[in-house]
Short mmCIF file of C-alpha atoms in Angstrom, two decimals:
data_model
loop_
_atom_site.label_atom_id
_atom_site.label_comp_id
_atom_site.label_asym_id
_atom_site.label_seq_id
_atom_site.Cartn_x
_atom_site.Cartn_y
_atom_site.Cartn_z
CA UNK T 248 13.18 -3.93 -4.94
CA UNK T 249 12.46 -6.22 -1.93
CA UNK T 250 12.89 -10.11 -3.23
CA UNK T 251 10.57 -12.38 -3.74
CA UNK T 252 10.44 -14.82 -0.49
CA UNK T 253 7.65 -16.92 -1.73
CA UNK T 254 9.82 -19.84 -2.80
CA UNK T 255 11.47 -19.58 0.82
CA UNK T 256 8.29 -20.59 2.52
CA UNK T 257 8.56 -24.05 2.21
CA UNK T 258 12.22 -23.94 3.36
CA UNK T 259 11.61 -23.10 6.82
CA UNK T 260 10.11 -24.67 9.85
CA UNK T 261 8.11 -23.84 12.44
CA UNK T 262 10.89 -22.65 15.03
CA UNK T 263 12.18 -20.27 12.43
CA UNK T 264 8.50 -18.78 12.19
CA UNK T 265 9.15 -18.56 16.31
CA UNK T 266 12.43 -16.63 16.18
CA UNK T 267 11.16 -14.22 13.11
CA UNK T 268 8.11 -13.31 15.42
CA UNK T 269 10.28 -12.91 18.22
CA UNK T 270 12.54 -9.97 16.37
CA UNK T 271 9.02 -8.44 15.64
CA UNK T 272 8.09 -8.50 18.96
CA UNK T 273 11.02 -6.94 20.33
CA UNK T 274 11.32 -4.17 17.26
CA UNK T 275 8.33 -2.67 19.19
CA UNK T 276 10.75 -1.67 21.46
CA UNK T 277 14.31 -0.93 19.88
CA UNK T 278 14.90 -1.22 16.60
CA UNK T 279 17.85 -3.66 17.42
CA UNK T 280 16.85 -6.30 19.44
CA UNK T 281 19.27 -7.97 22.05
CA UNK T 282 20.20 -11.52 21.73
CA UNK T 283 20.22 -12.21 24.88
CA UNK T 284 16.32 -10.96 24.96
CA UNK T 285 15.05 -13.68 21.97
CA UNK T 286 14.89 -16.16 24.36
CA UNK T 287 12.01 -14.43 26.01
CA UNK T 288 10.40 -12.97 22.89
CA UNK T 289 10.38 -16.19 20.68
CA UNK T 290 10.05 -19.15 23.60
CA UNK T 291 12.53 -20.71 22.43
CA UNK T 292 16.18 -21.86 23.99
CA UNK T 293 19.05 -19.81 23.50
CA UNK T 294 20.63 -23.09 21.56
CA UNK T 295 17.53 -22.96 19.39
CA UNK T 296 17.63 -19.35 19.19
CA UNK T 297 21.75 -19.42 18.10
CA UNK T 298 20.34 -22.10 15.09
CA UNK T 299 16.82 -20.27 14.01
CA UNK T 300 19.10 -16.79 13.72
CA UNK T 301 21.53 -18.50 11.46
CA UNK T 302 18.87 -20.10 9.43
CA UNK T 303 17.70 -16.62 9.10
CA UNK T 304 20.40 -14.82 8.47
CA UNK T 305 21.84 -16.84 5.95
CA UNK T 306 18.28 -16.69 4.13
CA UNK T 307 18.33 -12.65 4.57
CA UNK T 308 15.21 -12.47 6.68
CA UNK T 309 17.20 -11.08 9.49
CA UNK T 310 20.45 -8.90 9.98
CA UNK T 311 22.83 -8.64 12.32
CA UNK T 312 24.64 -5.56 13.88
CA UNK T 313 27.15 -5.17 16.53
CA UNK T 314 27.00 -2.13 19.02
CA UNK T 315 26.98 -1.85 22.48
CA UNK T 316 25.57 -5.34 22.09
CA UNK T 317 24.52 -7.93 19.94
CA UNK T 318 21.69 -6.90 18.06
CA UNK T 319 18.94 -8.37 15.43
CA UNK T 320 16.57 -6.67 13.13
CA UNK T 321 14.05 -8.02 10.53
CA UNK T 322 15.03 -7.32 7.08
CA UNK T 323 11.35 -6.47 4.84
CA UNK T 324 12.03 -10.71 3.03
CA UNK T 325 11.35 -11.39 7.20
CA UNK T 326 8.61 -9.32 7.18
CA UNK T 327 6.97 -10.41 3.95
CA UNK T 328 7.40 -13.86 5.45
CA UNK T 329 5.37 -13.27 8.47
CA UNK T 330 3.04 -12.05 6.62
CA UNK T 331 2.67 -14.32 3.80
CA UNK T 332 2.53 -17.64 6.10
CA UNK T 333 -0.39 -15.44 7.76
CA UNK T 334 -2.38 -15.33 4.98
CA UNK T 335 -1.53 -18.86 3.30
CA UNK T 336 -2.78 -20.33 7.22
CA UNK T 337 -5.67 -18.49 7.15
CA UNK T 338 -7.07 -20.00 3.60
CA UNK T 339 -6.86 -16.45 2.37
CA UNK T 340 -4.33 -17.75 -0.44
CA UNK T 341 -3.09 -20.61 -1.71
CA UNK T 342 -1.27 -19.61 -4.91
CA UNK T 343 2.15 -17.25 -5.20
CA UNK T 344 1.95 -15.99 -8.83
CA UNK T 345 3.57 -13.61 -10.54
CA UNK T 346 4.68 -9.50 -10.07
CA UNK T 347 2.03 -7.01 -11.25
CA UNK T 348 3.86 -4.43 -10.62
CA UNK T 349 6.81 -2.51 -8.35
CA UNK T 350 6.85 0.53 -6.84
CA UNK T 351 9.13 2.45 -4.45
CA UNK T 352 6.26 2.46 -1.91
CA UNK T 353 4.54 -0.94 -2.52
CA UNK T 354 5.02 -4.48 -4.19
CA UNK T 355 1.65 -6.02 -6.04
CA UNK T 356 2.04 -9.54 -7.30
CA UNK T 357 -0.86 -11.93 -8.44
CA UNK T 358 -2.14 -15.03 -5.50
CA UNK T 359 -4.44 -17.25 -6.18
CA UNK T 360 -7.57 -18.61 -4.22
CA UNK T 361 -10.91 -19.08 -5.19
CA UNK T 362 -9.77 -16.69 -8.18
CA UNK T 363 -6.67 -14.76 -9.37
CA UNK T 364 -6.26 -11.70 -6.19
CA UNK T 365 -3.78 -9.52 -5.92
CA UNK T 366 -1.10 -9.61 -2.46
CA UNK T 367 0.08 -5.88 -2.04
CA UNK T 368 3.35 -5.42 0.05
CA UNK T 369 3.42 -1.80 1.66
CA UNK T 370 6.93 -0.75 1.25
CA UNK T 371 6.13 2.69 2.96
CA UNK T 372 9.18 3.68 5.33
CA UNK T 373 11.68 1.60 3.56
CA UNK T 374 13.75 3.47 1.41
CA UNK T 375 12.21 6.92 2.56
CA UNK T 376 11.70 6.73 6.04
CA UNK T 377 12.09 10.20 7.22
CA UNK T 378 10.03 11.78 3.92
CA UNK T 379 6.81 9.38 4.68
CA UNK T 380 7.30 10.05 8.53
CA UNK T 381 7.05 14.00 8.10
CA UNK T 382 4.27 13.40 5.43
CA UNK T 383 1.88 11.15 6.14
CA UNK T 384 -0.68 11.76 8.95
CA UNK T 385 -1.01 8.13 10.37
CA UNK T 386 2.85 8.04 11.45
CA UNK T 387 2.87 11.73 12.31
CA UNK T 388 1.80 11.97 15.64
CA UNK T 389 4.45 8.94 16.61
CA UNK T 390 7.84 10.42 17.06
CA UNK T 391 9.48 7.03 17.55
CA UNK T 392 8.50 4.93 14.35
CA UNK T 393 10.14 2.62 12.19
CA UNK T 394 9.68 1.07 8.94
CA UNK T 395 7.75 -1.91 10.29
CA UNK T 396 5.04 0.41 11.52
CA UNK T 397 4.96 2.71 8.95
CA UNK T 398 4.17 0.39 6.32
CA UNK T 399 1.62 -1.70 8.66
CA UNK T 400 -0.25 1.69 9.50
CA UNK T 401 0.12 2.38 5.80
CA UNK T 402 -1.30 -1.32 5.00
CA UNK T 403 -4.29 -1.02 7.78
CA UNK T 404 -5.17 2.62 6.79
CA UNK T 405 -5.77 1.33 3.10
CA UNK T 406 -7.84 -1.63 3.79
CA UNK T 407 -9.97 0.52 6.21
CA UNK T 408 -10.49 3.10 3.11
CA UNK T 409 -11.50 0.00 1.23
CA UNK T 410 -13.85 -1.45 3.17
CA UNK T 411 -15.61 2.33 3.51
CA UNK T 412 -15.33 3.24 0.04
CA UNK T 413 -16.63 -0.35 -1.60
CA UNK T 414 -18.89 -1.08 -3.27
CA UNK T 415 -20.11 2.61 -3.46
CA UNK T 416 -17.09 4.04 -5.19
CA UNK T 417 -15.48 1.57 -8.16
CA UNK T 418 -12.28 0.70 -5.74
CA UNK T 419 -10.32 -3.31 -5.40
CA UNK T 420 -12.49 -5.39 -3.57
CA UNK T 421 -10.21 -5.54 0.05
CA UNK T 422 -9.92 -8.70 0.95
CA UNK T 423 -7.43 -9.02 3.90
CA UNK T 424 -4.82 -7.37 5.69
CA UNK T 425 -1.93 -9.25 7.92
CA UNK T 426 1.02 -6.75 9.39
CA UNK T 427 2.61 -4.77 5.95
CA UNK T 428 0.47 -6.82 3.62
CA UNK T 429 -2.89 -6.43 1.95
CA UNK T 430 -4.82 -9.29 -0.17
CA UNK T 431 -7.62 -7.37 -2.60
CA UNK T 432 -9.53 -8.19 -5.72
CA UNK T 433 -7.47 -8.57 -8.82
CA UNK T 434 -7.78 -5.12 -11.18
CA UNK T 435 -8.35 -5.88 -15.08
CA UNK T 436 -7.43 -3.57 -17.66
CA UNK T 437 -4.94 -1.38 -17.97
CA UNK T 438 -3.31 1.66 -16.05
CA UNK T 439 -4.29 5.28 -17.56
CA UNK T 440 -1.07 6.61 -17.75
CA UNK T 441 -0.57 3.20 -20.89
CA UNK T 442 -4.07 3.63 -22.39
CA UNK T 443 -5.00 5.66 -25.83
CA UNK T 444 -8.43 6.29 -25.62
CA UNK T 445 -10.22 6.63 -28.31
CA UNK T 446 -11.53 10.26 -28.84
CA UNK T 447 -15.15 9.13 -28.40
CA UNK T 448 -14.59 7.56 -25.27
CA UNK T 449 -12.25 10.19 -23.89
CA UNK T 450 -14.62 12.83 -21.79
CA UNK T 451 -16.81 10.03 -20.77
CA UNK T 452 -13.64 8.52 -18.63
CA UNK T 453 -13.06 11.67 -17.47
CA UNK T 454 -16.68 12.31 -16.03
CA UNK T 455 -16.41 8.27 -14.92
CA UNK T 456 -13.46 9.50 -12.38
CA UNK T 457 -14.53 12.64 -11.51
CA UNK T 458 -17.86 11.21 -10.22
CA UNK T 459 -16.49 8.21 -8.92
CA UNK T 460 -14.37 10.95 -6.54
CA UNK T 461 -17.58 12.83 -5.76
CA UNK T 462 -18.85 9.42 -4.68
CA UNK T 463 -15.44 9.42 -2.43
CA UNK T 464 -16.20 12.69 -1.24
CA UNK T 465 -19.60 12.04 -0.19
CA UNK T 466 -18.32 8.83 1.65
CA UNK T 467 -15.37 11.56 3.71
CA UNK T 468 -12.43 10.42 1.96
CA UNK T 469 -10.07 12.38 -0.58
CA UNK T 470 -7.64 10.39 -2.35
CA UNK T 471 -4.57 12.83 -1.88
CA UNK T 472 -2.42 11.68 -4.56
CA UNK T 473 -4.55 11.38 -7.52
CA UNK T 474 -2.93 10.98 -10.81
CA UNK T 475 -2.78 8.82 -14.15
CA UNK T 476 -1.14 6.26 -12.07
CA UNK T 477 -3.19 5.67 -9.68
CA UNK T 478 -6.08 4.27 -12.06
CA UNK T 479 -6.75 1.38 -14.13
CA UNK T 480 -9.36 1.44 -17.37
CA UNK T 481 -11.29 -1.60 -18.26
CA UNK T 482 -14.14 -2.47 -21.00
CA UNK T 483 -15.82 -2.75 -17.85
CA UNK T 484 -15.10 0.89 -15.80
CA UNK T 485 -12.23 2.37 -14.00
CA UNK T 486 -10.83 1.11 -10.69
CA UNK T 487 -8.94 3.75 -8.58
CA UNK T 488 -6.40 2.75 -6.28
CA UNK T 489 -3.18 3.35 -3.78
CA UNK T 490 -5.55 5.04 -0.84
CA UNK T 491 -3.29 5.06 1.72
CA UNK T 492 -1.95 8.70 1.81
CA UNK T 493 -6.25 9.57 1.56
CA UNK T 494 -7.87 11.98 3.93
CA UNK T 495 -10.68 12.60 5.33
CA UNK T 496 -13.35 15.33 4.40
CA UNK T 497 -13.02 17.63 7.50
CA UNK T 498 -9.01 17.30 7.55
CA UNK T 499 -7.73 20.67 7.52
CA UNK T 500 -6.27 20.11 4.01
CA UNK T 501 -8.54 18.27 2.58
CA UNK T 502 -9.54 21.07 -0.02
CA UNK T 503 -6.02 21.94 -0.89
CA UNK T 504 -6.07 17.83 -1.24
CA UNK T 505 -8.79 18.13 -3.51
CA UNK T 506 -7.97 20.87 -5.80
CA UNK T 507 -4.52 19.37 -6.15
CA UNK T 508 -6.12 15.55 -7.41
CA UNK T 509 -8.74 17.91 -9.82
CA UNK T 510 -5.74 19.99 -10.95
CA UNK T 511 -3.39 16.38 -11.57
CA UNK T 512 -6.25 14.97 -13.12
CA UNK T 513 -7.62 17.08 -15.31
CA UNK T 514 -3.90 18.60 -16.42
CA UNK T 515 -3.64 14.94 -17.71
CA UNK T 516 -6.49 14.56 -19.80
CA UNK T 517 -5.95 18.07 -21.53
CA UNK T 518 -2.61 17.40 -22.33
CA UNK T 519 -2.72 13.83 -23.76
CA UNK T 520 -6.16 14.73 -25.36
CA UNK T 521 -5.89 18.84 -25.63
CA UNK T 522 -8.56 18.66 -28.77
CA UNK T 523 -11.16 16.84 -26.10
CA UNK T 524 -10.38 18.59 -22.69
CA UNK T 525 -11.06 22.72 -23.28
CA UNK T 526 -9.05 25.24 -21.11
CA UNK T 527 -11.89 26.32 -20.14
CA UNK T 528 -12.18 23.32 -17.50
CA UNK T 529 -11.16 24.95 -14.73
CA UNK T 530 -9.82 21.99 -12.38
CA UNK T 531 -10.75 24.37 -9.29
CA UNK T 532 -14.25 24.45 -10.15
CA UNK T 533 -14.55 21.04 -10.34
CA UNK T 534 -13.24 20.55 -7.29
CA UNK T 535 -15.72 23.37 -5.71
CA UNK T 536 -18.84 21.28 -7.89
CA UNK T 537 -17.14 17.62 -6.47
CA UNK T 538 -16.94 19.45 -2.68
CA UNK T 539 -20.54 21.06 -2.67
CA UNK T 540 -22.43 17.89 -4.38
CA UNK T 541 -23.35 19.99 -7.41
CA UNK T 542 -21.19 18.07 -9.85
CA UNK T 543 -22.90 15.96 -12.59
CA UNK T 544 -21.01 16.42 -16.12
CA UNK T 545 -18.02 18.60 -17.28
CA UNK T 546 -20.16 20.44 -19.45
CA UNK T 547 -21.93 21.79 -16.83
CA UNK T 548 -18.39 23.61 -15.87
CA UNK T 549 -16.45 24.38 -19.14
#
């Protein structure tokens, strides 16, 4: 888990915001960036520069390596930071609140504006660079990547999903997007994978999904890694979320995409609620009924 650098905020000053850009700048280039070279990339002197990396560096927002030279990279606490002073200068929050929740791909905590939102951290690239490289289509056709860019394609991709899938398809609100870092509407309720539904209410989730993903569909998007996980239940609805592994329609896998969400989907229902979900819901055909426009009800399949 990547810590928490809200409380560091305050801490540093407007040089140090200088020198952090700076190693950004010059990542785009080498993933260790020269000393000598942070003169040039943050403005600032190289006496300033020797003080800002030491602030840095003893806050862990930078590391240091020694090679053929003397190099600096951002740890993700400096990237969170750039981001975070972003979105607190740009009136998008105001508030650092609590975590909502920790994955190996992203960090979600609660922010506060005009009402409770939700900051996500895209931790894509971190801890499994060379997986997410070979698997995910916006870093794929980049054979010089790093972290960094991984998880601000990751972070742009989603919020462009969002933008085309909302209001039309029950998805967070997107809010804004800064480098690695996405601020969207707060979910309520409670994730799938932790709710017993009651049997009465248990097919009538299930159709909720399924034609909130034909709504997805008709929009050109397949979610690609549907699961329990991925959705929150409310009195309200559903929400479904983490879109940014989707594809689109006319991708050459979206189908194999689609059947695999229907097949994730669908297994989970019939096993936590076998007496509700028949074997005779084939998750292949509702895929075929959610890719043609035909679908309306499971009981028009089973």
């Amino acid at each position: 888990m990547v810590r928490n650098i809200a409380g560091l905020l305050p801490e540093l000053e407007t040089e140090d915001f200088y020198l952090l850009s700076g190693v950004e700048q010059g990542m785009r280039f080498s993933e260790w960036v020269q000393r000598e070279k942070l003169t040039d990339f943050s403005g600032l002197t190289p006496e300033e520069v020797d003080y800002r990396l030491e602030r840095c560096l003893k806050r862990g927002l930078v590391e240091k390596k020694t090679i053929q030279y003397e190099g600096y990279t951002l740890q993700f606490e400096g990237y969170d930071t750039l981001a975070l002073r972003a979105l607190v200068e740009g009136d998008t929050i105001s508030e650092f609140g609590a975590p909502l929740g920790v994955g190996k791909e992203s960090d979600v905590y609660e922010v506060k504006s005009y009402k409770p939102l939700a900051l996500k951290y895209h931790r894509e690239g971190y801890t499994n660079f060379r997986e997410v490289h070979k698997e995910r289509d916006y870093t794929s056709d980049n054979e010089h990547v790093s972290w960094m860019y991984t998880a601000r394609k990751a972070a742009e991709r989603e919020h462009d999903i969002l933008e085309s899938l909302y209001p039309d398809v029950s998805v967070p609100r997107p809010i804004e997007q800064n480098r690695h870092a996405i601020v969207m509407e707060k979910m309520d309720g409670v994730e799938l994978s932790q709710t017993r539904l009651e049997d009465e209410q248990v097919r009538g989730v299930l159709d909720l999904l399924l034609r909130e993903l034909t709504r997805a569909y008709e929009l050109g998007y397949v979610h690609a890694d549907m699961s329990e996980y991925n959705v929150f239940v409310s009195e309200s609805g559903v929400k479904i979320f983490d879109w940014p592994q989707s594809v689109p329609t006319d991708h050459e896998n979206a189908t194999t995409f689609l059947r695999r969400d229907l097949k994730n989907l669908v297994g989970y229902f019939r096993r936590k609620y076998p007496s509700h979900i028949s074997d005779d819901l084939e998750s292949d055909r509702v895929a075929d009924a959610i890719a043609d426009g035909s679908f309306e009800s499971i009981a028009d399949i089973e």
